[in-house]
Amino acid sequence: MKKEVTSLCQSLINYDIYKELADAKLRARYNRTVLGPFWEIFGSLLLLLLLSFLWSKLWKVKFVDFFTYLLIGYTLWRTILSTTTDACQLYSVTYIGVMKNVKIHPFVLAISCAYKNFLTLLLNFPLIIFVLYLNNQLHFYSIFFIILFIFLFFLSSIAASFLLAVLCLKYRDLEYTIGVLLGMVFFFTPIIWNVDQLGDKIFYVQLNIFYHYIHFFRSGLQYGEVNFLSIIVVALTTTFLILLALYVSKKTNKKIAYWLD
Amino acid sequence: MYIKVKNLSITYYLKSPNNGFLRRKMLNKLLKKEQEENKLIYALQNLNFELKKGDRLGVVGPNGSGKSTLIKCLSGIIFPNDNFIIDIRGKCLSIIDPGTLAETTDTILNNVIIIGLLLGFEKKTILKKINGILEFSELDDYANQRFSTLSAGMKLKLLFSIVFILDSEIFLIDEFLTTGDEKFRKKGIQLLEKTKKNSILVLCSHDRSAIKEFCNKILVLNYGKQEYFGNIEDGYKIYDKLMGA
């Protein structure tokens, strides 16, 4: 496992290559558009404004409160979704040419996938901070929680991207299965509905790991405090994902090249 | 600087399309059809050779003889079976199909950086030599144009320039050398002549004139087997026999 840890660390240090790859994919995605990656923000902003208006009336809550809640949760969910979608095709489609033709550790490509989506998440921050400011919810302690969250989330994204990319390369049906599952997870995670609506049945939602990631991010930003359980779950999940990625890398390192077709 | 290869073999099972999928497996069971056996492929069998500084090896053989597999193996892209020795001393650069590394919608300038990084060079080295690359490929006036606007020949010229201006000690090249128009070809040959004494070249090619022009040793492969390793003339006699010429 020592070799795998070294490979991961070396890949993380090799900032130039994953930054350039991520930037290139972002440029390719928004090729010839005027707004570029800001489409990520404006595209969802309109939808969120409309949904917030509708649901704040239906559930009789303040528009601004609900909009803030929805904006923060949905922004992170979109990052999770796009990271997962990108990761499922990472080795089998996106970088198949690269993997067939140059010696590159699969970790580097997984990091570039996580980094690209992480950049998109960061682009949303000015809007989130502006909305929090309007809602009078800017807290000093939020900075600490967000730095911790970003660190854990980035590591989780790298490990999850690698695992999904390898598994989807070997088992091609998995990509479609994951797409279906994520569609369901969206409705079972408190993104567009408030967790308080569950009352004493909150235990069921706590079994959902995505809830803890969303809660950590949202509560940290909005209230400057985070449930201890969510911090522990996110930290343990990150550790588990990293260890699993290292183990899978060890087991599959010599086989991946034969799965590329 | 050297390359030492001993007992290099690669075998793998080629899955039959009728066995690979779960749905096919289930259907075969249901219809009580027998599973087809996966085919054992001998991609490379017990290769042995050594190259030292200044050696230029031409690898020849019919299609499917294992030339590209050998380059991928030496590059560390694919891993051979156990009990082999691949000892390489020197900075190694493998060029298999560099066109697939390009981001076609991105600019030529950005592509030079991306391809350079993917080939294993540091960004500062690439930035230092980027003007030289664009000048050599005669694309310095088009640096901010999209890569996709280049013709196939111009793309190859650019890729050739990236590979040889950035420089290395060991070049592992699969069918990528004789490129561009007459003027560019002359420039390319001059550049290669300069690096001849201080590098090792392994070139897989069907182009007899390129092998004769650039190489001093030959490795003849047939169905993964090493038929000959030695001088060019004797090598081509064996190759011609294999091809029935």
Tab-separated table of C-alpha atoms in Angstrom, chain A:
chain	number	residue	atom	x	y	z
A	1	MET	CA	0.000	0.000	0.000
A	2	LYS	CA	3.015	2.299	0.547
A	3	LYS	CA	3.539	2.534	-3.213
A	4	GLU	CA	-0.085	3.584	-3.710
A	5	VAL	CA	0.145	6.267	-1.019
A	6	THR	CA	3.287	7.616	-2.719
A	7	SER	CA	1.521	7.623	-6.112
A	8	LEU	CA	-1.449	9.522	-4.661
A	9	CYS	CA	0.802	12.082	-2.966
A	10	GLN	CA	2.907	12.532	-6.107
A	11	SER	CA	-0.241	12.952	-8.201
A	12	LEU	CA	-1.535	15.591	-5.752
A	13	ILE	CA	1.772	17.465	-5.844
A	14	ASN	CA	1.789	17.411	-9.652
A	15	TYR	CA	-0.494	20.462	-9.721
A	16	ASP	CA	0.368	21.630	-13.253
A	17	ILE	CA	-0.940	18.587	-15.046
A	18	TYR	CA	-4.306	18.164	-13.311
A	19	LYS	CA	-4.922	21.917	-13.342
A	20	GLU	CA	-4.226	22.137	-17.090
A	21	LEU	CA	-6.386	19.082	-17.797
A	22	ALA	CA	-9.256	20.468	-15.723
A	23	ASP	CA	-8.963	23.921	-17.298
A	24	ALA	CA	-8.907	22.371	-20.769
A	25	LYS	CA	-12.090	20.414	-20.076
A	26	LEU	CA	-13.794	23.541	-18.733
A	27	ARG	CA	-12.710	25.528	-21.799
A	28	ALA	CA	-13.937	22.722	-24.070
A	29	ARG	CA	-17.275	22.527	-22.285
A	30	TYR	CA	-17.991	26.241	-22.641
A	31	ASN	CA	-16.277	26.616	-25.990
A	32	ARG	CA	-17.545	29.727	-27.857
A	33	THR	CA	-20.072	30.676	-25.154
A	34	VAL	CA	-20.109	34.263	-23.891
A	35	LEU	CA	-20.733	33.513	-20.208
A	36	GLY	CA	-18.539	30.421	-20.043
A	37	PRO	CA	-18.671	28.567	-16.711
A	38	PHE	CA	-20.981	31.243	-15.302
A	39	TRP	CA	-23.740	29.361	-17.106
A	40	GLU	CA	-23.462	26.923	-14.199
A	41	ILE	CA	-24.668	29.696	-11.907
A	42	PHE	CA	-27.221	31.465	-14.067
A	43	GLY	CA	-28.745	28.247	-15.383
A	44	SER	CA	-29.689	26.973	-11.948
A	45	LEU	CA	-30.379	30.399	-10.441
A	46	LEU	CA	-33.504	30.885	-12.525
A	47	LEU	CA	-34.811	27.440	-11.634
A	48	LEU	CA	-34.106	27.947	-7.933
A	49	LEU	CA	-35.820	31.340	-7.886
A	50	LEU	CA	-38.926	29.835	-9.442
A	51	LEU	CA	-38.950	26.775	-7.146
A	52	SER	CA	-38.353	28.908	-4.068
A	53	PHE	CA	-41.218	31.210	-4.968
A	54	LEU	CA	-43.563	28.252	-5.487
A	55	TRP	CA	-42.543	26.208	-2.434
A	56	SER	CA	-42.277	29.125	-0.060
A	57	LYS	CA	-45.968	29.753	-0.835
A	58	LEU	CA	-46.914	26.068	-0.580
A	59	TRP	CA	-45.052	25.432	2.694
A	60	LYS	CA	-45.704	28.914	4.037
A	61	VAL	CA	-42.081	29.858	4.719
A	62	LYS	CA	-40.218	33.079	3.970
A	63	PHE	CA	-39.010	33.230	0.361
A	64	VAL	CA	-35.511	34.432	1.283
A	65	ASP	CA	-35.088	31.688	3.928
A	66	PHE	CA	-36.148	28.949	1.584
A	67	PHE	CA	-34.141	30.326	-1.337
A	68	THR	CA	-30.946	30.388	0.766
A	69	TYR	CA	-31.585	26.847	1.998
A	70	LEU	CA	-32.261	25.595	-1.531
A	71	LEU	CA	-29.375	27.488	-3.185
A	72	ILE	CA	-26.704	26.108	-0.845
A	73	GLY	CA	-27.961	22.521	-0.868
A	74	TYR	CA	-28.605	22.427	-4.597
A	75	THR	CA	-25.203	23.939	-5.447
A	76	LEU	CA	-23.406	21.158	-3.586
A	77	TRP	CA	-25.713	18.519	-5.035
A	78	ARG	CA	-24.929	19.713	-8.565
A	79	THR	CA	-21.216	19.389	-7.810
A	80	ILE	CA	-21.723	15.862	-6.467
A	81	LEU	CA	-23.820	14.971	-9.506
A	82	SER	CA	-21.411	16.371	-12.095
A	83	THR	CA	-18.392	14.794	-10.342
A	84	THR	CA	-20.146	11.429	-10.358
A	85	THR	CA	-21.274	11.735	-13.979
A	86	ASP	CA	-17.798	12.807	-15.134
A	87	ALA	CA	-16.126	10.068	-13.093
A	88	CYS	CA	-18.279	7.327	-14.609
A	89	GLN	CA	-16.866	8.131	-18.060
A	90	LEU	CA	-13.413	9.249	-16.986
A	91	TYR	CA	-11.351	6.238	-18.108
A	92	SER	CA	-13.837	4.628	-20.475
A	93	VAL	CA	-14.546	7.715	-22.626
A	94	THR	CA	-13.000	11.055	-21.606
A	95	TYR	CA	-9.366	10.046	-21.193
A	96	ILE	CA	-9.270	6.711	-22.987
A	97	GLY	CA	-6.849	8.134	-25.587
A	98	VAL	CA	-4.555	9.443	-22.885
A	99	MET	CA	-4.561	6.183	-20.930
A	100	LYS	CA	-3.837	4.146	-24.048
A	101	ASN	CA	-0.962	6.302	-25.214
A	102	VAL	CA	0.981	7.696	-22.280
A	103	LYS	CA	2.126	6.458	-18.925
A	104	ILE	CA	0.001	8.362	-16.463
A	105	HIS	CA	-1.227	7.283	-13.063
A	106	PRO	CA	-5.039	6.993	-13.031
A	107	PHE	CA	-5.016	9.081	-9.820
A	108	VAL	CA	-3.918	12.149	-11.829
A	109	LEU	CA	-7.001	11.938	-14.027
A	110	ALA	CA	-9.266	11.355	-11.015
A	111	ILE	CA	-7.790	14.453	-9.353
A	112	SER	CA	-8.366	16.505	-12.519
A	113	CYS	CA	-12.018	15.380	-12.543
A	114	ALA	CA	-12.489	16.338	-8.886
A	115	TYR	CA	-10.599	19.605	-9.366
A	116	LYS	CA	-12.670	20.648	-12.398
A	117	ASN	CA	-15.927	20.205	-10.483
A	118	PHE	CA	-14.448	21.789	-7.403
A	119	LEU	CA	-13.634	24.905	-9.450
A	120	THR	CA	-17.247	25.056	-10.593
A	121	LEU	CA	-18.363	24.823	-6.949
A	122	LEU	CA	-16.063	27.711	-6.051
A	123	LEU	CA	-17.602	29.823	-8.817
A	124	ASN	CA	-20.903	29.640	-6.943
A	125	PHE	CA	-19.430	31.038	-3.728
A	126	PRO	CA	-19.805	34.770	-4.515
A	127	LEU	CA	-23.530	34.292	-5.145
A	128	ILE	CA	-23.978	32.185	-1.991
A	129	ILE	CA	-22.145	34.771	0.125
A	130	PHE	CA	-24.214	37.556	-1.392
A	131	VAL	CA	-27.472	35.732	-0.600
A	132	LEU	CA	-26.262	34.979	2.951
A	133	TYR	CA	-25.426	38.655	3.365
A	134	LEU	CA	-28.921	39.658	2.217
A	135	ASN	CA	-30.387	37.142	4.658
A	136	ASN	CA	-28.151	38.423	7.454
A	137	GLN	CA	-26.594	34.968	7.912
A	138	LEU	CA	-22.883	35.657	7.544
A	139	HIS	CA	-21.002	34.094	10.484
A	140	PHE	CA	-17.342	34.275	11.370
A	141	TYR	CA	-17.163	30.581	12.337
A	142	SER	CA	-18.462	29.588	8.908
A	143	ILE	CA	-14.949	30.108	7.547
A	144	PHE	CA	-13.515	27.297	9.714
A	145	PHE	CA	-16.299	24.887	8.869
A	146	ILE	CA	-16.079	25.625	5.154
A	147	ILE	CA	-12.308	25.202	5.031
A	148	LEU	CA	-12.658	21.853	6.814
A	149	PHE	CA	-15.523	20.846	4.562
A	150	ILE	CA	-13.713	21.813	1.364
A	151	PHE	CA	-10.680	19.783	2.418
A	152	LEU	CA	-12.726	16.671	3.208
A	153	PHE	CA	-15.002	17.082	0.194
A	154	PHE	CA	-12.079	17.441	-2.227
A	155	LEU	CA	-10.434	14.279	-0.886
A	156	SER	CA	-13.764	12.411	-1.041
A	157	SER	CA	-14.267	13.578	-4.627
A	158	ILE	CA	-10.821	12.339	-5.689
A	159	ALA	CA	-11.314	8.927	-4.115
A	160	ALA	CA	-14.901	8.574	-5.370
A	161	SER	CA	-13.896	9.696	-8.889
A	162	PHE	CA	-11.146	7.083	-9.011
A	163	LEU	CA	-13.364	4.299	-7.672
A	164	LEU	CA	-16.258	5.101	-10.001
A	165	ALA	CA	-13.964	5.500	-13.002
A	166	VAL	CA	-12.306	2.115	-12.436
A	167	LEU	CA	-15.557	0.301	-11.675
A	168	CYS	CA	-17.357	1.846	-14.651
A	169	LEU	CA	-14.434	0.906	-16.884
A	170	LYS	CA	-14.644	-2.722	-15.821
A	171	TYR	CA	-18.430	-2.983	-15.484
A	172	ARG	CA	-19.979	-0.835	-18.190
A	173	ASP	CA	-23.557	-1.231	-16.916
A	174	LEU	CA	-22.623	0.509	-13.698
A	175	GLU	CA	-22.630	3.963	-15.291
A	176	TYR	CA	-26.322	3.677	-16.110
A	177	THR	CA	-27.147	2.110	-12.741
A	178	ILE	CA	-25.464	5.008	-10.945
A	179	GLY	CA	-27.420	7.512	-13.038
A	180	VAL	CA	-30.697	5.902	-11.994
A	181	LEU	CA	-29.649	5.649	-8.333
A	182	LEU	CA	-28.558	9.289	-8.139
A	183	GLY	CA	-31.920	10.377	-9.509
A	184	MET	CA	-33.566	8.583	-6.562
A	185	VAL	CA	-31.045	9.789	-3.990
A	186	PHE	CA	-31.868	13.375	-4.957
A	187	PHE	CA	-35.426	12.973	-3.702
A	188	PHE	CA	-34.407	11.114	-0.536
A	189	THR	CA	-31.873	13.772	0.451
A	190	PRO	CA	-33.029	17.044	2.018
A	191	ILE	CA	-32.083	19.300	-0.870
A	192	ILE	CA	-35.423	20.640	-2.032
A	193	TRP	CA	-37.249	19.784	1.215
A	194	ASN	CA	-36.407	20.701	4.766
A	195	VAL	CA	-35.180	18.001	7.127
A	196	ASP	CA	-37.262	19.516	9.970
A	197	GLN	CA	-40.384	18.373	8.112
A	198	LEU	CA	-39.503	14.780	9.080
A	199	GLY	CA	-40.000	15.442	12.819
A	200	ASP	CA	-38.952	12.404	14.895
A	201	LYS	CA	-38.264	10.334	11.755
A	202	ILE	CA	-35.001	12.197	11.160
A	203	PHE	CA	-33.116	8.978	11.988
A	204	TYR	CA	-33.943	7.560	8.539
A	205	VAL	CA	-32.377	10.471	6.700
A	206	GLN	CA	-29.262	10.208	8.877
A	207	LEU	CA	-28.545	6.856	7.245
A	208	ASN	CA	-28.032	8.720	3.988
A	209	ILE	CA	-24.366	9.757	3.666
A	210	PHE	CA	-25.214	12.478	1.151
A	211	TYR	CA	-27.372	14.138	3.819
A	212	HIS	CA	-24.326	14.606	6.050
A	213	TYR	CA	-22.279	16.179	3.248
A	214	ILE	CA	-25.131	18.555	2.354
A	215	HIS	CA	-25.862	19.326	6.010
A	216	PHE	CA	-22.189	20.003	6.808
A	217	PHE	CA	-21.914	22.417	3.867
A	218	ARG	CA	-25.270	24.127	4.368
A	219	SER	CA	-25.298	24.384	8.128
A	220	GLY	CA	-21.666	25.502	8.219
A	221	LEU	CA	-22.359	28.312	5.778
A	222	GLN	CA	-25.809	29.320	6.942
A	223	TYR	CA	-25.532	29.037	10.717
A	224	GLY	CA	-21.793	28.839	11.435
A	225	GLU	CA	-22.339	25.569	13.324
A	226	VAL	CA	-22.513	21.934	12.267
A	227	ASN	CA	-23.979	18.858	13.901
A	228	PHE	CA	-21.080	16.810	15.368
A	229	LEU	CA	-22.517	13.623	13.865
A	230	SER	CA	-22.280	15.043	10.330
A	231	ILE	CA	-18.634	16.094	10.817
A	232	ILE	CA	-17.766	12.601	12.035
A	233	VAL	CA	-19.678	10.874	9.214
A	234	VAL	CA	-18.055	13.047	6.527
A	235	ALA	CA	-14.570	12.575	8.017
A	236	LEU	CA	-15.013	8.799	8.340
A	237	THR	CA	-16.506	8.488	4.846
A	238	THR	CA	-13.574	10.429	3.402
A	239	THR	CA	-11.063	8.204	5.213
A	240	PHE	CA	-12.882	5.069	4.103
A	241	LEU	CA	-13.078	6.237	0.464
A	242	ILE	CA	-9.368	7.098	0.397
A	243	LEU	CA	-8.378	3.731	1.876
A	244	LEU	CA	-10.678	1.910	-0.527
A	245	ALA	CA	-9.263	3.869	-3.493
A	246	LEU	CA	-5.708	2.940	-2.439
A	247	TYR	CA	-6.684	-0.714	-2.098
A	248	VAL	CA	-8.497	-0.791	-5.470
A	249	SER	CA	-5.554	0.978	-7.099
A	250	LYS	CA	-3.203	-1.684	-5.756
A	251	LYS	CA	-5.419	-4.472	-7.022
A	252	THR	CA	-6.206	-3.004	-10.449
A	253	ASN	CA	-3.106	-0.982	-11.351
A	254	LYS	CA	-1.725	-3.585	-13.778
A	255	LYS	CA	-5.118	-4.556	-15.178
A	256	ILE	CA	-6.615	-1.182	-16.110
A	257	ALA	CA	-4.716	-0.986	-19.443
A	258	TYR	CA	-6.350	-4.251	-20.555
A	259	TRP	CA	-9.851	-2.972	-19.791
A	260	LEU	CA	-9.529	0.006	-22.143
A	261	ASP	CA	-11.459	-0.709	-25.328
